[in-house]
GROMACS .gro file of C-alpha atoms in nm:
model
  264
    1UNK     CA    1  -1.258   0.204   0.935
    2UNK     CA    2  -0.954   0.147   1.113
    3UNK     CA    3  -0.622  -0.075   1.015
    4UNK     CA    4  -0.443  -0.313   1.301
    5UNK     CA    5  -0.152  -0.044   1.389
    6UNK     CA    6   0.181  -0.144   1.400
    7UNK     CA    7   0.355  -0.192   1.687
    8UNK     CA    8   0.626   0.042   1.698
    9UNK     CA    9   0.830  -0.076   2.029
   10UNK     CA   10   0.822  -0.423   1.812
   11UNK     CA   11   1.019  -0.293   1.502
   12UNK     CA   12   1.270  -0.083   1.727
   13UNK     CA   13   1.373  -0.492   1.880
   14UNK     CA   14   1.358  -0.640   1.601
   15UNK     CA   15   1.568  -0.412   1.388
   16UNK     CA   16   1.880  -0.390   1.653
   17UNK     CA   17   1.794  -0.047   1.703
   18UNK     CA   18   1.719  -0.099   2.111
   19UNK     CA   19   1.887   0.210   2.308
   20UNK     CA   20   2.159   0.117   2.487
   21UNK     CA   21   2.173  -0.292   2.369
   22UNK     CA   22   2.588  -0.256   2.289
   23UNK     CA   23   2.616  -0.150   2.667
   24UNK     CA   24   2.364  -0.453   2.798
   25UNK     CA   25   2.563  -0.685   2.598
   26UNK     CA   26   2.883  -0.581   2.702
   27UNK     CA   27   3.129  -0.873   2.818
   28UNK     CA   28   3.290  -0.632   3.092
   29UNK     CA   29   3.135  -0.696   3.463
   30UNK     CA   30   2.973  -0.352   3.522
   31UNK     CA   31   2.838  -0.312   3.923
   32UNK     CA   32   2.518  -0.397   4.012
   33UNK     CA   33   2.390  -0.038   4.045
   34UNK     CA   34   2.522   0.077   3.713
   35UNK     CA   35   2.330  -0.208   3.565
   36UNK     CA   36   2.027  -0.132   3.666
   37UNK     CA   37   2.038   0.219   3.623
   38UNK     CA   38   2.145   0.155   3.225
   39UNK     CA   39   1.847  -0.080   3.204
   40UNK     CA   40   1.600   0.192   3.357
   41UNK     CA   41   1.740   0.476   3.158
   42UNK     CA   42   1.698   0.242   2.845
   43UNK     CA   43   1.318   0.179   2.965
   44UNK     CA   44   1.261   0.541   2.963
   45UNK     CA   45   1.405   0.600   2.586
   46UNK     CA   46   1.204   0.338   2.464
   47UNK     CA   47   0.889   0.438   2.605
   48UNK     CA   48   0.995   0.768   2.451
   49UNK     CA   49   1.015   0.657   2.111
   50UNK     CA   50   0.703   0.501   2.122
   51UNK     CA   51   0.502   0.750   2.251
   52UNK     CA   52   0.659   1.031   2.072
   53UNK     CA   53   0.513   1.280   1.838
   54UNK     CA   54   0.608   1.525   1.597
   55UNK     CA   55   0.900   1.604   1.895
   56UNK     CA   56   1.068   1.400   2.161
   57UNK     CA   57   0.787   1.316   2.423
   58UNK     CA   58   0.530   1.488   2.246
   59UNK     CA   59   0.261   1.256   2.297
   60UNK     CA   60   0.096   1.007   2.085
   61UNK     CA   61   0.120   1.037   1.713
   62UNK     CA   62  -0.211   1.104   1.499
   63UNK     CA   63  -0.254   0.848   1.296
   64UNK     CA   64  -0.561   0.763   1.019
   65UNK     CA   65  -0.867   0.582   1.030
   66UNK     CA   66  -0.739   0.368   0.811
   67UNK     CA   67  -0.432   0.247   0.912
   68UNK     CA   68  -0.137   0.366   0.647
   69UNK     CA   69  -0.251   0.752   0.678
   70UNK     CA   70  -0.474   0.709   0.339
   71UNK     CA   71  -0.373   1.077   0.260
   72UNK     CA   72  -0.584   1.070  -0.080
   73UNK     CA   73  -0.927   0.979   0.038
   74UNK     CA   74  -0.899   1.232   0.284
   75UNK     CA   75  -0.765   1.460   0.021
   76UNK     CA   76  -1.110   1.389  -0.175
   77UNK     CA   77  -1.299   1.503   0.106
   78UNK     CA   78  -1.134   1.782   0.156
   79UNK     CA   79  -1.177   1.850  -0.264
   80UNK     CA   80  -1.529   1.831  -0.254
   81UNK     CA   81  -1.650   2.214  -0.324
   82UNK     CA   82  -1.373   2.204  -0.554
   83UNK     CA   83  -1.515   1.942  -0.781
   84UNK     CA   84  -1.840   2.142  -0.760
   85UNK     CA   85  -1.649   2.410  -0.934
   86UNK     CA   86  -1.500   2.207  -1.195
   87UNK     CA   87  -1.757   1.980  -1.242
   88UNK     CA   88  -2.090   2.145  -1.171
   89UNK     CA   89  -2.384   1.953  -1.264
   90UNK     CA   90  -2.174   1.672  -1.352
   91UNK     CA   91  -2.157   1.591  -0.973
   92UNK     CA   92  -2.541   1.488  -0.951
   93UNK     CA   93  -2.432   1.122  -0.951
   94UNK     CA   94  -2.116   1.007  -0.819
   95UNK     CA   95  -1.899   0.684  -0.796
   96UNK     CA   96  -1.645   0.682  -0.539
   97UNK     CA   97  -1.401   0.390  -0.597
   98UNK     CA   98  -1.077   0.342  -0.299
   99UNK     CA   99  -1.051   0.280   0.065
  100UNK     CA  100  -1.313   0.425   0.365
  101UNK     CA  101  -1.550   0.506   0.071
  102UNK     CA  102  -1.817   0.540   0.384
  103UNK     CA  103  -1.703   0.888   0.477
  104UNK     CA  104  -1.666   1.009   0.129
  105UNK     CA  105  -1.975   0.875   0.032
  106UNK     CA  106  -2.135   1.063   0.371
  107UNK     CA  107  -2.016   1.341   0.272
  108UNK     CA  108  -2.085   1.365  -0.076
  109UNK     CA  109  -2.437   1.301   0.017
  110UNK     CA  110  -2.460   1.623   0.216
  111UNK     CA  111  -2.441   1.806  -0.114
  112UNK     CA  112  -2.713   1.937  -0.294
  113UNK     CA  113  -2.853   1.759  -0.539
  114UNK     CA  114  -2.563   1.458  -0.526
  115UNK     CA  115  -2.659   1.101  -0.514
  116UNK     CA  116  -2.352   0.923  -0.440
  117UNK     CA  117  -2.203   0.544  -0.413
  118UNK     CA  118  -1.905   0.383  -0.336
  119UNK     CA  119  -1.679   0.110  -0.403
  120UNK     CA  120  -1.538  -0.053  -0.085
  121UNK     CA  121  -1.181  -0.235  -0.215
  122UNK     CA  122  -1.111  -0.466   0.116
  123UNK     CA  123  -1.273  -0.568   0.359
  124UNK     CA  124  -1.512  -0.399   0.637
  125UNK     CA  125  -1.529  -0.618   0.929
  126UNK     CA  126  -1.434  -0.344   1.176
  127UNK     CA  127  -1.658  -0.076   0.992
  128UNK     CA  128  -1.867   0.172   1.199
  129UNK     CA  129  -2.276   0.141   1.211
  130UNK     CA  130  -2.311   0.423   1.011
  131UNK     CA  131  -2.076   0.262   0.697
  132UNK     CA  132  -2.259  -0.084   0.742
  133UNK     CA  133  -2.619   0.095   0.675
  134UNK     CA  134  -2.448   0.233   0.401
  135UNK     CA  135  -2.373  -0.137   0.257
  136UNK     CA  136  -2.676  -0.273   0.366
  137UNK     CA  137  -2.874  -0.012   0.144
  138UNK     CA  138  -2.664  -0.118  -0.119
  139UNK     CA  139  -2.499   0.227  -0.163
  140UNK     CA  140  -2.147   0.097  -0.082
  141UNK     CA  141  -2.039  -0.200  -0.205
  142UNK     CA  142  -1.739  -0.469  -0.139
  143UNK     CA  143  -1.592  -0.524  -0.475
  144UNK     CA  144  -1.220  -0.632  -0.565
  145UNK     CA  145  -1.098  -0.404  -0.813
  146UNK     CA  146  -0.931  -0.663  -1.043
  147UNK     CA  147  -1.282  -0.767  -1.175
  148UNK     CA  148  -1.517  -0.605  -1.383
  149UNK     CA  149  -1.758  -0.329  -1.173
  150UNK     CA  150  -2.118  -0.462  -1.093
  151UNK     CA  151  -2.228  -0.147  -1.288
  152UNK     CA  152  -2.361  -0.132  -1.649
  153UNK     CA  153  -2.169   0.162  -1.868
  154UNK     CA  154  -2.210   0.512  -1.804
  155UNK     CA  155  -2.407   0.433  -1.473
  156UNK     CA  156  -2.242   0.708  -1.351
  157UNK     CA  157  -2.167   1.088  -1.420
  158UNK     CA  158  -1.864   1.080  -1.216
  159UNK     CA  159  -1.592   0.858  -1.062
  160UNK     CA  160  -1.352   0.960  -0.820
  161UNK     CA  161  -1.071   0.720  -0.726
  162UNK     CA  162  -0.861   0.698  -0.457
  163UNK     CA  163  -0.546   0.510  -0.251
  164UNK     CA  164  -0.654   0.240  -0.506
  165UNK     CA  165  -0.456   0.251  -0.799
  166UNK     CA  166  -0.136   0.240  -0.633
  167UNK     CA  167  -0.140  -0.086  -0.520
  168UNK     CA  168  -0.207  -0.236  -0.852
  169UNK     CA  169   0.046  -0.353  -1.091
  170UNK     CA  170   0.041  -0.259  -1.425
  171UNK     CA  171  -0.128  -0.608  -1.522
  172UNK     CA  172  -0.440  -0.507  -1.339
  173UNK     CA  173  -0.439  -0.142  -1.379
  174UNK     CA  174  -0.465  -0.243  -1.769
  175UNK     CA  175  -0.825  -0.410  -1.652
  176UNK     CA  176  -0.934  -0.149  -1.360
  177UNK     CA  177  -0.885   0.199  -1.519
  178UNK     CA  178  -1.064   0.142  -1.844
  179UNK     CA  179  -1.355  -0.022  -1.618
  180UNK     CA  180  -1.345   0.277  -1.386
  181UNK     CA  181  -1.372   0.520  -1.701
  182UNK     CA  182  -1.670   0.240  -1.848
  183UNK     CA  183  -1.901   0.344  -1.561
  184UNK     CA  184  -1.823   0.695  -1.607
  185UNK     CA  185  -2.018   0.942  -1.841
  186UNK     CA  186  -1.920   1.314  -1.784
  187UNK     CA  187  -1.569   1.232  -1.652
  188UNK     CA  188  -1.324   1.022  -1.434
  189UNK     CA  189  -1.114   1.208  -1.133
  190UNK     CA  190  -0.784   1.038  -1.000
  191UNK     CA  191  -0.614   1.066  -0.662
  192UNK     CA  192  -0.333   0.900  -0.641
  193UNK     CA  193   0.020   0.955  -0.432
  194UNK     CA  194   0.314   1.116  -0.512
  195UNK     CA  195   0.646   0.935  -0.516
  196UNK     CA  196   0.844   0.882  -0.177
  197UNK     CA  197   0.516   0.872   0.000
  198UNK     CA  198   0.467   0.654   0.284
  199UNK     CA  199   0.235   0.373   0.346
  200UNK     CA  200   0.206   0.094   0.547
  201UNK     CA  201   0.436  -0.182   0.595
  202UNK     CA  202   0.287  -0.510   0.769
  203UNK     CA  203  -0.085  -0.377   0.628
  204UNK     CA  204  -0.007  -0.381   0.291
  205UNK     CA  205   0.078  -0.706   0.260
  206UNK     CA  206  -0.220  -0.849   0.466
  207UNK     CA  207  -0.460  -0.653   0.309
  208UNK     CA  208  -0.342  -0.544  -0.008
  209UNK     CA  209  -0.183  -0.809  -0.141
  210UNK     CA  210   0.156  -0.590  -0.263
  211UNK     CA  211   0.364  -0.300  -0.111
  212UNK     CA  212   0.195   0.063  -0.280
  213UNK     CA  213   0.402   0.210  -0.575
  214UNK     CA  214   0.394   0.587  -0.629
  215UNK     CA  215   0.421   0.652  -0.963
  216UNK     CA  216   0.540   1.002  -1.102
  217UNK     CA  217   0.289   1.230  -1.302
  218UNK     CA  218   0.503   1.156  -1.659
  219UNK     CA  219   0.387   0.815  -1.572
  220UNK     CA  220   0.037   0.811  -1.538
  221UNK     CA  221   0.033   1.035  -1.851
  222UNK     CA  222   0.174   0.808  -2.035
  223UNK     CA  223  -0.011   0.555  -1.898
  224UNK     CA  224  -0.320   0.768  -1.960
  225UNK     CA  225  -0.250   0.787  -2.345
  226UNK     CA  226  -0.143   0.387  -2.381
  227UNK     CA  227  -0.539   0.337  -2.256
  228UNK     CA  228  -0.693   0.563  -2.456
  229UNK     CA  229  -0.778   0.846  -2.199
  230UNK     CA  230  -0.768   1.233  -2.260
  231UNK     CA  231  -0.699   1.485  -2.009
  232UNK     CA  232  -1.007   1.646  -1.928
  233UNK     CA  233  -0.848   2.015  -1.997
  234UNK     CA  234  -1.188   2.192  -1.928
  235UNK     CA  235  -1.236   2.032  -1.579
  236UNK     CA  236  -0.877   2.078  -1.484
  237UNK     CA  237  -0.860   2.463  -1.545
  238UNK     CA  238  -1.187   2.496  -1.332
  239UNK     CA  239  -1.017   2.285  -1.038
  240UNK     CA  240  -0.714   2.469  -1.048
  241UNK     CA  241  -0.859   2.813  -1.062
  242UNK     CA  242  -1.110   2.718  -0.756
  243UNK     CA  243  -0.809   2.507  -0.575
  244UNK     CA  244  -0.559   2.906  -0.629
  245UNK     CA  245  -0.855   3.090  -0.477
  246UNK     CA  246  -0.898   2.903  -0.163
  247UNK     CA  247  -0.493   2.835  -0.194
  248UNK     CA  248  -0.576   2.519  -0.149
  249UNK     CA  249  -0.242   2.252  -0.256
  250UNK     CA  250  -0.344   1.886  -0.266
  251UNK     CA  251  -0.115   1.624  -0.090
  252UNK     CA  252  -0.173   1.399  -0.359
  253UNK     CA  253  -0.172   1.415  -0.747
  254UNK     CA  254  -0.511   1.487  -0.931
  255UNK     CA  255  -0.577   1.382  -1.320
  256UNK     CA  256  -0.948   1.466  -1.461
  257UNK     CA  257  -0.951   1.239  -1.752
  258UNK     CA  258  -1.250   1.241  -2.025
  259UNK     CA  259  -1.493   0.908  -1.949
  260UNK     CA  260  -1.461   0.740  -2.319
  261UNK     CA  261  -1.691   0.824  -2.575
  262UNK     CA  262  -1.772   0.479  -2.751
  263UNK     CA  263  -2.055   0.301  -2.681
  264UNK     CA  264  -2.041  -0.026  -2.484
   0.00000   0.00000   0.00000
């Protein structure tokens, strides 16, 4: 799915930061020629900054699918034979709760033995055909996060959530992380950013309702305990001994919590 993307020759204007405006705005009577060779240079080094990659003029950046570089849904996909290794047999029926569920749902399906859904938090107006046959089966569903699932307890052996969690306040995260662990039997995986990461601006506001808030790992422990959820110690040796043989070092932070074990 892809995100409206900022316009970035709009933000350099509107924050004063324009190349060269001190010298248009000058009260001095410069010639003619020097004029317009200030106002062509200035061109240039605008079209420069928009265009530029990783260096000056390097081309156009690479940005996500989903507009805010979603670096923990990717980082899911990119965990998947991991989880296999932690979780084993426990991965025969997954939730997927967070952003572009589609393609982690698509590719969790290409595992053996996986049946695999997802929960779509905004809207997918501009998804692909592929992710729209997905909702239209009923595998992937539009849900806002700050009401109870459409699942009955322990539908699930799995959930896996992702560039969710971060934009909800601790008022709603009080509601959506025991309902996430509710649906779970065998286990509950989060993926959530680490602090100073950067999202989008103008996005987040349109479509999320509140700017994201990384949160440190001392918090979500603590937050963990407050709600009753247990690191799942067994699952998180497994991951980590998989992730140091592959040296493999996720982007984002990744808590395997127990799915509670009272009835519902």
């Amino acid at each position: 799915m892809s995100r409206r993307q900022v316009n970035s020759s709009r933000r350099l204007v509107d924050s004063g930061s324009l190349p060269f405006a001190g010298s248009l705005n000058s009260k001095s009577r410069p010639s003619p020629l020097l004029s317009l060779a200030v106002i062509v240079l200035g061109g240039f080094l605008i079209v420069g900054y928009v265009y530029s990659g990783p260096g000056m003029f390097g081309g156009p950046k690479t940005v996500s699918k989903i507009e805010g570089d979603f670096t923990c849904t990717s980082e899911v996909q990119r965990a998947i034979p991991l989880l296999n290794k932690a979780y084993g047999d426990n991965m025969h029926k997954v939730l997927h709760v967070g952003p572009d569920t589609c393609s982690v749902v698509s590719d969790l399906l290409k595992e053996d033995s996986t049946e695999a859904w997802g929960v779509e938090p905004y809207d997918i107006e501009d998804a692909d055909v592929k992710c729209k046959s997905l909702v239209s089966k009923g595998i992937v569903r539009v849900a806002d996060l700050k009401f109870p699932l459409p699942y009955k307890a322990k539908s699930f052996s799995l959930v896996i959530v992702s560039d969710a969690l971060d934009y909800l306040s601790p008022k709603y995260l009080n509601k959506t992380l025991p309902e996430l662990a509710r649906v779970s039997s065998d286990g509950l995986v989060v993926f959530t950013g680490y602090p100073g990461q950067k999202r989008a601006k103008v996005a987040e506001l349109t479509k999320f309702g509140r700017p994201a808030k990384m949160r440190s790992a001392t918090w979500w422990i603590r937050y963990f305990v407050q709600t009753s959820l247990s690191e799942n110690e067994a699952a998180t040796k497994k991951f980590e001994q998989a992730a140091s043989k592959r040296s493999y070092k996720p982007s984002c932070q990744v808590f395997h919590l127990n799915s509670y074990r009272r009835k519902f």
